[in-house]
Amino acid sequence: MREGHEGTGPGAITPDGCAVELYARLPVGDEPDVIAAAVPAGARILELGSGVGRMTHALLERGFEVTAVDESAEMLERVRGARTICGPIERLDLGETFDVVLLASFLVHAGDVEVRRGLLRTCVRHLAKGGCVLIQREGEDYHTNVPRERVDPAGFTVRIVSAEPVGDGVDSVHAEYVFPDATWTQTFRARPLTREQFEEALAETGLKVDRYLTEDRMWVRTVPMTDT
Ligand SMILES: C[S@@+](CC[C@H](N)C(=O)[O-])C[C@H]1O[C@@H](n2cnc3c(N)ncnc32)[C@H](O)[C@@H]1O
């Protein structure tokens, strides 16, 4: 288990506290459409932290070629139709490049700054010339608007119960997913990043914002600083 991360509920739990059975149930939202609108048709995508393939499968259906990476073999077992690679993203070095690297699920908010740098360096290392890195950030009130809950039309409730500081600008976030027949919880460390802090973190690894893809600025298209 990664330090400060924990998960409860039925089935396997990943080192960052995610439940495999939970992610197998969560419906995909509009993420694949946001991605599809920002990249060339048929692009080769490297998806970092793919989980069970919630987004992978929707991207494959839209005609993209996806390589899915996750450190959980139990998550990757559920991925269908994509090449899968099991291991920590921060140490990934495939010796090949992709049109698009996808770092979603708020992974850029890693509490450990060295892990965050490692994740972003992996993105850059695998980027083909002219390619882009798509990043999903937390919403601006993610750590302050707590507790909060959302009832999903698919019949479950997601609750962000608390976000408590644990030092060095990092919060311990506790989330609950309540289904009629099962409940999962996840506790994880996340570092809130203002827009300025996020853009500084990008610059450290030689990336810059090309454009924010959504009004809430949660989805971002980034490119190497050397691209004009
Ligand atoms: C919150 S889940 C999201 C999964 C998927 N992106 C989705 O939206 O359904 C995060 C996933 O990233 C993986 N993960 C988190 N940190 C990782 C790391 N440093 N290296 C490899 N996998 C990681 C976890 O194992 C988990 O499957």
PDB file of C-alpha atoms and ligand atoms in Angstrom:
ATOM      1  CA  MET A   1       0.000   0.000   0.000  1.00  0.00           C
ATOM      2  CA  ARG A   2       1.256   3.509  -0.786  1.00  0.00           C
ATOM      3  CA  GLU A   3       1.797   5.578   2.390  1.00  0.00           C
ATOM      4  CA  GLY A   4      -1.416   7.247   3.589  1.00  0.00           C
ATOM      5  CA  HIS A   5      -3.563   5.256   1.161  1.00  0.00           C
ATOM      6  CA  GLU A   6      -6.152   2.720   2.215  1.00  0.00           C
ATOM      7  CA  GLY A   7      -9.301   1.120   0.868  1.00  0.00           C
ATOM      8  CA  THR A   8     -12.103  -0.997   2.255  1.00  0.00           C
ATOM      9  CA  GLY A   9     -14.899  -3.037   0.687  1.00  0.00           C
ATOM     10  CA  PRO A  10     -15.320  -6.265  -1.281  1.00  0.00           C
ATOM     11  CA  GLY A  11     -12.578  -7.509  -3.624  1.00  0.00           C
ATOM     12  CA  ALA A  12      -8.998  -6.502  -4.372  1.00  0.00           C
ATOM     13  CA  ILE A  13      -7.684  -3.083  -3.327  1.00  0.00           C
ATOM     14  CA  THR A  14      -4.851  -1.357  -5.250  1.00  0.00           C
ATOM     15  CA  PRO A  15      -1.765   0.169  -3.574  1.00  0.00           C
ATOM     16  CA  ASP A  16      -3.434   3.601  -3.792  1.00  0.00           C
ATOM     17  CA  GLY A  17      -6.609   2.332  -2.082  1.00  0.00           C
ATOM     18  CA  CYS A  18      -8.885   1.885  -5.124  1.00  0.00           C
ATOM     19  CA  ALA A  19     -11.264  -1.070  -5.167  1.00  0.00           C
ATOM     20  CA  VAL A  20     -11.215  -3.143  -8.358  1.00  0.00           C
ATOM     21  CA  GLU A  21     -14.875  -4.207  -8.018  1.00  0.00           C
ATOM     22  CA  LEU A  22     -15.933  -0.590  -7.484  1.00  0.00           C
ATOM     23  CA  TYR A  23     -14.150   0.674 -10.607  1.00  0.00           C
ATOM     24  CA  ALA A  24     -15.658  -2.222 -12.575  1.00  0.00           C
ATOM     25  CA  ARG A  25     -19.090  -0.814 -11.646  1.00  0.00           C
ATOM     26  CA  LEU A  26     -18.503   2.923 -12.134  1.00  0.00           C
ATOM     27  CA  PRO A  27     -20.009   4.237 -15.368  1.00  0.00           C
ATOM     28  CA  VAL A  28     -17.857   6.306 -17.702  1.00  0.00           C
ATOM     29  CA  GLY A  29     -18.817   9.974 -17.941  1.00  0.00           C
ATOM     30  CA  ASP A  30     -18.003  12.501 -20.647  1.00  0.00           C
ATOM     31  CA  GLU A  31     -14.226  12.023 -20.302  1.00  0.00           C
ATOM     32  CA  PRO A  32     -13.801  10.030 -23.552  1.00  0.00           C
ATOM     33  CA  ASP A  33     -15.608  12.781 -25.486  1.00  0.00           C
ATOM     34  CA  VAL A  34     -13.401  15.482 -23.965  1.00  0.00           C
ATOM     35  CA  ILE A  35     -10.342  13.435 -24.946  1.00  0.00           C
ATOM     36  CA  ALA A  36     -11.620  12.609 -28.444  1.00  0.00           C
ATOM     37  CA  ALA A  37     -12.258  16.294 -29.165  1.00  0.00           C
ATOM     38  CA  ALA A  38      -8.679  17.240 -28.220  1.00  0.00           C
ATOM     39  CA  VAL A  39      -6.637  14.701 -30.186  1.00  0.00           C
ATOM     40  CA  PRO A  40      -6.352  13.462 -33.791  1.00  0.00           C
ATOM     41  CA  ALA A  41      -8.683  10.636 -34.895  1.00  0.00           C
ATOM     42  CA  GLY A  42      -7.123   7.191 -34.466  1.00  0.00           C
ATOM     43  CA  ALA A  43      -4.266   8.498 -32.289  1.00  0.00           C
ATOM     44  CA  ARG A  44      -2.019   6.103 -30.357  1.00  0.00           C
ATOM     45  CA  ILE A  45      -2.760   6.778 -26.697  1.00  0.00           C
ATOM     46  CA  LEU A  46      -0.693   5.809 -23.650  1.00  0.00           C
ATOM     47  CA  GLU A  47      -3.161   5.733 -20.761  1.00  0.00           C
ATOM     48  CA  LEU A  48      -1.477   5.982 -17.352  1.00  0.00           C
ATOM     49  CA  GLY A  49      -3.451   4.581 -14.391  1.00  0.00           C
ATOM     50  CA  SER A  50      -6.099   2.918 -16.540  1.00  0.00           C
ATOM     51  CA  GLY A  51      -7.688   0.856 -13.762  1.00  0.00           C
ATOM     52  CA  VAL A  52     -10.174  -1.694 -15.136  1.00  0.00           C
ATOM     53  CA  GLY A  53     -10.418   0.182 -18.430  1.00  0.00           C
ATOM     54  CA  ARG A  54     -13.429   2.399 -17.714  1.00  0.00           C
ATOM     55  CA  MET A  55     -12.041   5.011 -20.121  1.00  0.00           C
ATOM     56  CA  THR A  56      -9.876   2.597 -22.133  1.00  0.00           C
ATOM     57  CA  HIS A  57     -12.882   0.710 -23.499  1.00  0.00           C
ATOM     58  CA  ALA A  58     -14.709   3.906 -24.485  1.00  0.00           C
ATOM     59  CA  LEU A  59     -11.556   5.168 -26.244  1.00  0.00           C
ATOM     60  CA  LEU A  60     -11.146   1.880 -28.133  1.00  0.00           C
ATOM     61  CA  GLU A  61     -14.790   2.145 -29.262  1.00  0.00           C
ATOM     62  CA  ARG A  62     -13.971   5.602 -30.651  1.00  0.00           C
ATOM     63  CA  GLY A  63     -11.209   4.121 -32.807  1.00  0.00           C
ATOM     64  CA  PHE A  64      -8.119   4.987 -30.739  1.00  0.00           C
ATOM     65  CA  GLU A  65      -5.276   2.527 -30.154  1.00  0.00           C
ATOM     66  CA  VAL A  66      -4.651   2.358 -26.409  1.00  0.00           C
ATOM     67  CA  THR A  67      -1.786   1.056 -24.280  1.00  0.00           C
ATOM     68  CA  ALA A  68      -3.070   0.821 -20.700  1.00  0.00           C
ATOM     69  CA  VAL A  69      -0.675   1.072 -17.745  1.00  0.00           C
ATOM     70  CA  ASP A  70      -1.460   0.359 -14.108  1.00  0.00           C
ATOM     71  CA  GLU A  71       0.431  -0.967 -11.110  1.00  0.00           C
ATOM     72  CA  SER A  72      -2.472  -3.287 -10.237  1.00  0.00           C
ATOM     73  CA  ALA A  73      -2.558  -6.602 -12.109  1.00  0.00           C
ATOM     74  CA  GLU A  74      -6.091  -7.169 -10.751  1.00  0.00           C
ATOM     75  CA  MET A  75      -7.242  -3.942 -12.405  1.00  0.00           C
ATOM     76  CA  LEU A  76      -5.525  -4.741 -15.711  1.00  0.00           C
ATOM     77  CA  GLU A  77      -7.086  -8.231 -15.854  1.00  0.00           C
ATOM     78  CA  ARG A  78     -10.399  -6.488 -16.604  1.00  0.00           C
ATOM     79  CA  VAL A  79      -9.052  -4.511 -19.571  1.00  0.00           C
ATOM     80  CA  ARG A  80     -10.191  -5.886 -22.944  1.00  0.00           C
ATOM     81  CA  GLY A  81      -8.831  -5.025 -26.386  1.00  0.00           C
ATOM     82  CA  ALA A  82      -5.840  -2.924 -25.308  1.00  0.00           C
ATOM     83  CA  ARG A  83      -2.195  -3.763 -24.744  1.00  0.00           C
ATOM     84  CA  THR A  84      -1.618  -3.680 -20.965  1.00  0.00           C
ATOM     85  CA  ILE A  85       1.523  -2.975 -18.962  1.00  0.00           C
ATOM     86  CA  CYS A  86       1.731  -3.573 -15.215  1.00  0.00           C
ATOM     87  CA  GLY A  87       4.022  -1.394 -13.085  1.00  0.00           C
ATOM     88  CA  PRO A  88       4.467   1.972 -11.401  1.00  0.00           C
ATOM     89  CA  ILE A  89       3.986   4.842 -13.849  1.00  0.00           C
ATOM     90  CA  GLU A  90       6.868   6.849 -12.395  1.00  0.00           C
ATOM     91  CA  ARG A  91       9.327   4.125 -13.457  1.00  0.00           C
ATOM     92  CA  LEU A  92       7.812   3.355 -16.864  1.00  0.00           C
ATOM     93  CA  ASP A  93      10.250   3.480 -19.766  1.00  0.00           C
ATOM     94  CA  LEU A  94       8.889   1.677 -22.818  1.00  0.00           C
ATOM     95  CA  GLY A  95      11.450   3.026 -25.272  1.00  0.00           C
ATOM     96  CA  GLU A  96       8.662   4.164 -27.592  1.00  0.00           C
ATOM     97  CA  THR A  97       6.516   7.245 -28.011  1.00  0.00           C
ATOM     98  CA  PHE A  98       2.811   7.984 -28.394  1.00  0.00           C
ATOM     99  CA  ASP A  99       0.696  10.702 -30.022  1.00  0.00           C
ATOM    100  CA  VAL A 100      -1.133  11.220 -26.747  1.00  0.00           C
ATOM    101  CA  VAL A 101      -0.258  10.491 -23.125  1.00  0.00           C
ATOM    102  CA  LEU A 102      -3.196  10.496 -20.744  1.00  0.00           C
ATOM    103  CA  LEU A 103      -2.702  11.257 -17.035  1.00  0.00           C
ATOM    104  CA  ALA A 104      -6.243  11.328 -15.673  1.00  0.00           C
ATOM    105  CA  SER A 105      -7.938  10.545 -12.347  1.00  0.00           C
ATOM    106  CA  PHE A 106      -6.191  13.440 -10.546  1.00  0.00           C
ATOM    107  CA  LEU A 107      -2.894  11.518 -10.434  1.00  0.00           C
ATOM    108  CA  VAL A 108      -1.050  14.825 -10.931  1.00  0.00           C
ATOM    109  CA  HIS A 109      -2.168  15.685  -7.368  1.00  0.00           C
ATOM    110  CA  ALA A 110       0.152  13.014  -5.889  1.00  0.00           C
ATOM    111  CA  GLY A 111       1.029  14.039  -2.323  1.00  0.00           C
ATOM    112  CA  ASP A 112       4.684  13.150  -2.788  1.00  0.00           C
ATOM    113  CA  VAL A 113       6.305  15.765  -5.020  1.00  0.00           C
ATOM    114  CA  GLU A 114       8.906  13.253  -6.222  1.00  0.00           C
ATOM    115  CA  VAL A 115       6.141  10.887  -7.343  1.00  0.00           C
ATOM    116  CA  ARG A 116       4.425  13.755  -9.163  1.00  0.00           C
ATOM    117  CA  ARG A 117       7.676  14.653 -10.926  1.00  0.00           C
ATOM    118  CA  GLY A 118       8.136  10.998 -11.842  1.00  0.00           C
ATOM    119  CA  LEU A 119       4.630  10.826 -13.320  1.00  0.00           C
ATOM    120  CA  LEU A 120       5.115  13.959 -15.411  1.00  0.00           C
ATOM    121  CA  ARG A 121       8.574  12.848 -16.564  1.00  0.00           C
ATOM    122  CA  THR A 122       7.051   9.570 -17.722  1.00  0.00           C
ATOM    123  CA  CYS A 123       4.524  11.571 -19.752  1.00  0.00           C
ATOM    124  CA  VAL A 124       7.281  13.594 -21.423  1.00  0.00           C
ATOM    125  CA  ARG A 125       9.516  10.544 -22.007  1.00  0.00           C
ATOM    126  CA  HIS A 126       6.767   8.799 -23.984  1.00  0.00           C
ATOM    127  CA  LEU A 127       5.578  11.735 -26.051  1.00  0.00           C
ATOM    128  CA  ALA A 128       6.043  11.676 -29.829  1.00  0.00           C
ATOM    129  CA  LYS A 129       7.044  14.875 -31.627  1.00  0.00           C
ATOM    130  CA  GLY A 130       3.951  16.995 -32.113  1.00  0.00           C
ATOM    131  CA  GLY A 131       2.046  15.006 -29.480  1.00  0.00           C
ATOM    132  CA  CYS A 132       0.222  16.145 -26.354  1.00  0.00           C
ATOM    133  CA  VAL A 133      -0.259  15.152 -22.728  1.00  0.00           C
ATOM    134  CA  LEU A 134      -3.849  15.314 -21.481  1.00  0.00           C
ATOM    135  CA  ILE A 135      -4.183  15.811 -17.747  1.00  0.00           C
ATOM    136  CA  GLN A 136      -7.236  15.691 -15.492  1.00  0.00           C
ATOM    137  CA  ARG A 137      -6.974  17.996 -12.461  1.00  0.00           C
ATOM    138  CA  GLU A 138      -9.140  18.221  -9.379  1.00  0.00           C
ATOM    139  CA  GLY A 139     -11.956  20.759  -9.309  1.00  0.00           C
ATOM    140  CA  GLU A 140     -11.046  24.002  -7.539  1.00  0.00           C
ATOM    141  CA  ASP A 141     -13.220  23.353  -4.441  1.00  0.00           C
ATOM    142  CA  TYR A 142     -12.355  19.662  -4.221  1.00  0.00           C
ATOM    143  CA  HIS A 143     -10.697  19.949  -0.770  1.00  0.00           C
ATOM    144  CA  THR A 144     -12.772  22.799   0.666  1.00  0.00           C
ATOM    145  CA  ASN A 145     -16.336  21.876  -0.240  1.00  0.00           C
ATOM    146  CA  VAL A 146     -16.526  18.968   2.210  1.00  0.00           C
ATOM    147  CA  PRO A 147     -18.442  16.995   3.164  1.00  0.00           C
ATOM    148  CA  ARG A 148     -20.331  16.718  -0.115  1.00  0.00           C
ATOM    149  CA  GLU A 149     -22.214  13.992  -1.895  1.00  0.00           C
ATOM    150  CA  ARG A 150     -23.575  13.174  -5.328  1.00  0.00           C
ATOM    151  CA  VAL A 151     -26.299  10.677  -6.090  1.00  0.00           C
ATOM    152  CA  ASP A 152     -25.465   9.060  -9.419  1.00  0.00           C
ATOM    153  CA  PRO A 153     -28.355   8.184 -11.746  1.00  0.00           C
ATOM    154  CA  ALA A 154     -26.844   4.683 -11.998  1.00  0.00           C
ATOM    155  CA  GLY A 155     -27.993   4.111  -8.405  1.00  0.00           C
ATOM    156  CA  PHE A 156     -25.087   4.831  -6.064  1.00  0.00           C
ATOM    157  CA  THR A 157     -23.917   7.719  -3.886  1.00  0.00           C
ATOM    158  CA  VAL A 158     -20.408   9.160  -3.861  1.00  0.00           C
ATOM    159  CA  ARG A 159     -19.462  11.041  -0.716  1.00  0.00           C
ATOM    160  CA  ILE A 160     -16.303  13.043  -0.129  1.00  0.00           C
ATOM    161  CA  VAL A 161     -16.449  12.845   3.630  1.00  0.00           C
ATOM    162  CA  SER A 162     -13.386  14.847   4.640  1.00  0.00           C
ATOM    163  CA  ALA A 163     -10.123  16.392   3.481  1.00  0.00           C
ATOM    164  CA  GLU A 164      -7.795  16.918   6.453  1.00  0.00           C
ATOM    165  CA  PRO A 165      -4.332  18.499   6.267  1.00  0.00           C
ATOM    166  CA  VAL A 166      -1.516  16.085   7.113  1.00  0.00           C
ATOM    167  CA  GLY A 167       1.332  18.584   6.637  1.00  0.00           C
ATOM    168  CA  ASP A 168       3.461  19.953   3.802  1.00  0.00           C
ATOM    169  CA  GLY A 169       0.403  21.100   1.840  1.00  0.00           C
ATOM    170  CA  VAL A 170      -1.025  17.595   1.550  1.00  0.00           C
ATOM    171  CA  ASP A 171      -4.546  16.499   2.570  1.00  0.00           C
ATOM    172  CA  SER A 172      -5.817  13.101   3.566  1.00  0.00           C
ATOM    173  CA  VAL A 173      -9.070  12.682   1.632  1.00  0.00           C
ATOM    174  CA  HIS A 174     -11.710  10.174   2.663  1.00  0.00           C
ATOM    175  CA  ALA A 175     -14.291   9.057   0.100  1.00  0.00           C
ATOM    176  CA  GLU A 176     -17.230   6.647   0.278  1.00  0.00           C
ATOM    177  CA  TYR A 177     -19.095   4.911  -2.544  1.00  0.00           C
ATOM    178  CA  VAL A 178     -22.407   3.509  -1.382  1.00  0.00           C
ATOM    179  CA  PHE A 179     -24.307   0.991  -3.542  1.00  0.00           C
ATOM    180  CA  PRO A 180     -27.496  -0.800  -2.441  1.00  0.00           C
ATOM    181  CA  ASP A 181     -25.536  -4.041  -1.901  1.00  0.00           C
ATOM    182  CA  ALA A 182     -22.019  -2.870  -1.028  1.00  0.00           C
ATOM    183  CA  THR A 183     -19.968   0.061   0.243  1.00  0.00           C
ATOM    184  CA  TRP A 184     -16.373   0.918  -0.629  1.00  0.00           C
ATOM    185  CA  THR A 185     -14.182   3.550   0.993  1.00  0.00           C
ATOM    186  CA  GLN A 186     -10.896   5.052  -0.059  1.00  0.00           C
ATOM    187  CA  THR A 187      -8.501   7.208   1.941  1.00  0.00           C
ATOM    188  CA  PHE A 188      -5.752   8.833  -0.089  1.00  0.00           C
ATOM    189  CA  ARG A 189      -3.218  11.643   0.029  1.00  0.00           C
ATOM    190  CA  ALA A 190      -3.676  14.501  -2.413  1.00  0.00           C
ATOM    191  CA  ARG A 191      -1.935  17.829  -2.839  1.00  0.00           C
ATOM    192  CA  PRO A 192      -4.283  20.636  -3.865  1.00  0.00           C
ATOM    193  CA  LEU A 193      -2.722  22.709  -6.665  1.00  0.00           C
ATOM    194  CA  THR A 194      -3.807  26.189  -7.658  1.00  0.00           C
ATOM    195  CA  ARG A 195      -3.693  26.924 -11.361  1.00  0.00           C
ATOM    196  CA  GLU A 196      -0.324  28.657 -10.817  1.00  0.00           C
ATOM    197  CA  GLN A 197       1.118  25.726  -8.819  1.00  0.00           C
ATOM    198  CA  PHE A 198      -0.125  23.283 -11.443  1.00  0.00           C
ATOM    199  CA  GLU A 199       1.459  25.263 -14.258  1.00  0.00           C
ATOM    200  CA  GLU A 200       4.737  25.500 -12.273  1.00  0.00           C
ATOM    201  CA  ALA A 201       4.718  21.710 -11.842  1.00  0.00           C
ATOM    202  CA  LEU A 202       4.297  21.351 -15.597  1.00  0.00           C
ATOM    203  CA  ALA A 203       7.123  23.803 -16.304  1.00  0.00           C
ATOM    204  CA  GLU A 204       9.476  21.823 -14.019  1.00  0.00           C
ATOM    205  CA  THR A 205       9.189  18.919 -16.439  1.00  0.00           C
ATOM    206  CA  GLY A 206       9.253  21.009 -19.591  1.00  0.00           C
ATOM    207  CA  LEU A 207       5.507  21.047 -20.266  1.00  0.00           C
ATOM    208  CA  LYS A 208       3.178  24.008 -20.763  1.00  0.00           C
ATOM    209  CA  VAL A 209      -0.562  24.449 -21.071  1.00  0.00           C
ATOM    210  CA  ASP A 210      -1.698  24.453 -24.681  1.00  0.00           C
ATOM    211  CA  ARG A 211      -5.320  24.973 -23.623  1.00  0.00           C
ATOM    212  CA  TYR A 212      -7.810  24.146 -20.900  1.00  0.00           C
ATOM    213  CA  LEU A 213     -10.375  21.816 -22.442  1.00  0.00           C
ATOM    214  CA  THR A 214     -13.269  22.301 -20.046  1.00  0.00           C
ATOM    215  CA  GLU A 215     -14.730  25.426 -18.445  1.00  0.00           C
ATOM    216  CA  ASP A 216     -13.869  24.157 -14.952  1.00  0.00           C
ATOM    217  CA  ARG A 217     -10.216  23.753 -16.140  1.00  0.00           C
ATOM    218  CA  MET A 218     -10.157  20.161 -14.900  1.00  0.00           C
ATOM    219  CA  TRP A 219      -9.072  18.821 -18.294  1.00  0.00           C
ATOM    220  CA  VAL A 220      -5.932  20.297 -19.788  1.00  0.00           C
ATOM    221  CA  ARG A 221      -4.085  19.773 -23.053  1.00  0.00           C
ATOM    222  CA  THR A 222      -0.357  20.251 -22.457  1.00  0.00           C
ATOM    223  CA  VAL A 223       2.583  20.218 -24.863  1.00  0.00           C
ATOM    224  CA  PRO A 224       6.387  20.426 -24.531  1.00  0.00           C
ATOM    225  CA  MET A 225       7.644  23.970 -23.888  1.00  0.00           C
ATOM    226  CA  THR A 226       9.889  23.585 -26.900  1.00  0.00           C
ATOM    227  CA  ASP A 227       6.862  23.248 -29.236  1.00  0.00           C
ATOM    228  CA  THR A 228       5.839  26.557 -30.761  1.00  0.00           C
TER     229      THR A 228
HETATM  230  C1  LIG B   1      -8.772   6.258  -9.214  1.00  0.00           C
HETATM  231  S1  LIG B   1      -8.292   4.860 -10.175  1.00  0.00           S
HETATM  232  C2  LIG B   1      -8.858   5.387 -11.755  1.00  0.00           C
HETATM  233  C3  LIG B   1      -8.790   4.366 -12.827  1.00  0.00           C
HETATM  234  C4  LIG B   1      -9.202   4.883 -14.225  1.00  0.00           C
HETATM  235  N1  LIG B   1      -8.341   5.964 -14.687  1.00  0.00           N
HETATM  236  C5  LIG B   1     -10.645   5.322 -14.234  1.00  0.00           C
HETATM  237  O1  LIG B   1     -10.886   6.516 -14.371  1.00  0.00           O
HETATM  238  O2  LIG B   1     -11.520   4.477 -14.089  1.00  0.00           O
HETATM  239  C6  LIG B   1      -6.532   5.116 -10.226  1.00  0.00           C
HETATM  240  C7  LIG B   1      -5.754   3.953 -10.855  1.00  0.00           C
HETATM  241  O3  LIG B   1      -4.417   4.368 -11.021  1.00  0.00           O
HETATM  242  C8  LIG B   1      -3.540   3.354 -10.553  1.00  0.00           C
HETATM  243  N2  LIG B   1      -2.352   4.050 -10.058  1.00  0.00           N
HETATM  244  C9  LIG B   1      -2.312   5.064  -9.146  1.00  0.00           C
HETATM  245  N3  LIG B   1      -1.069   5.500  -8.978  1.00  0.00           N
HETATM  246  C10 LIG B   1      -0.286   4.736  -9.801  1.00  0.00           C
HETATM  247  C11 LIG B   1       1.107   4.721 -10.090  1.00  0.00           C
HETATM  248  N4  LIG B   1       1.928   5.593  -9.524  1.00  0.00           N
HETATM  249  N5  LIG B   1       1.557   3.814 -10.986  1.00  0.00           N
HETATM  250  C12 LIG B   1       0.711   2.939 -11.594  1.00  0.00           C
HETATM  251  N6  LIG B   1      -0.615   2.914 -11.359  1.00  0.00           N
HETATM  252  C13 LIG B   1      -1.109   3.804 -10.481  1.00  0.00           C
HETATM  253  C14 LIG B   1      -4.307   2.609  -9.496  1.00  0.00           C
HETATM  254  O4  LIG B   1      -3.825   1.284  -9.369  1.00  0.00           O
HETATM  255  C15 LIG B   1      -5.734   2.699 -10.026  1.00  0.00           C
HETATM  256  O5  LIG B   1      -6.061   1.604 -10.831  1.00  0.00           O
END
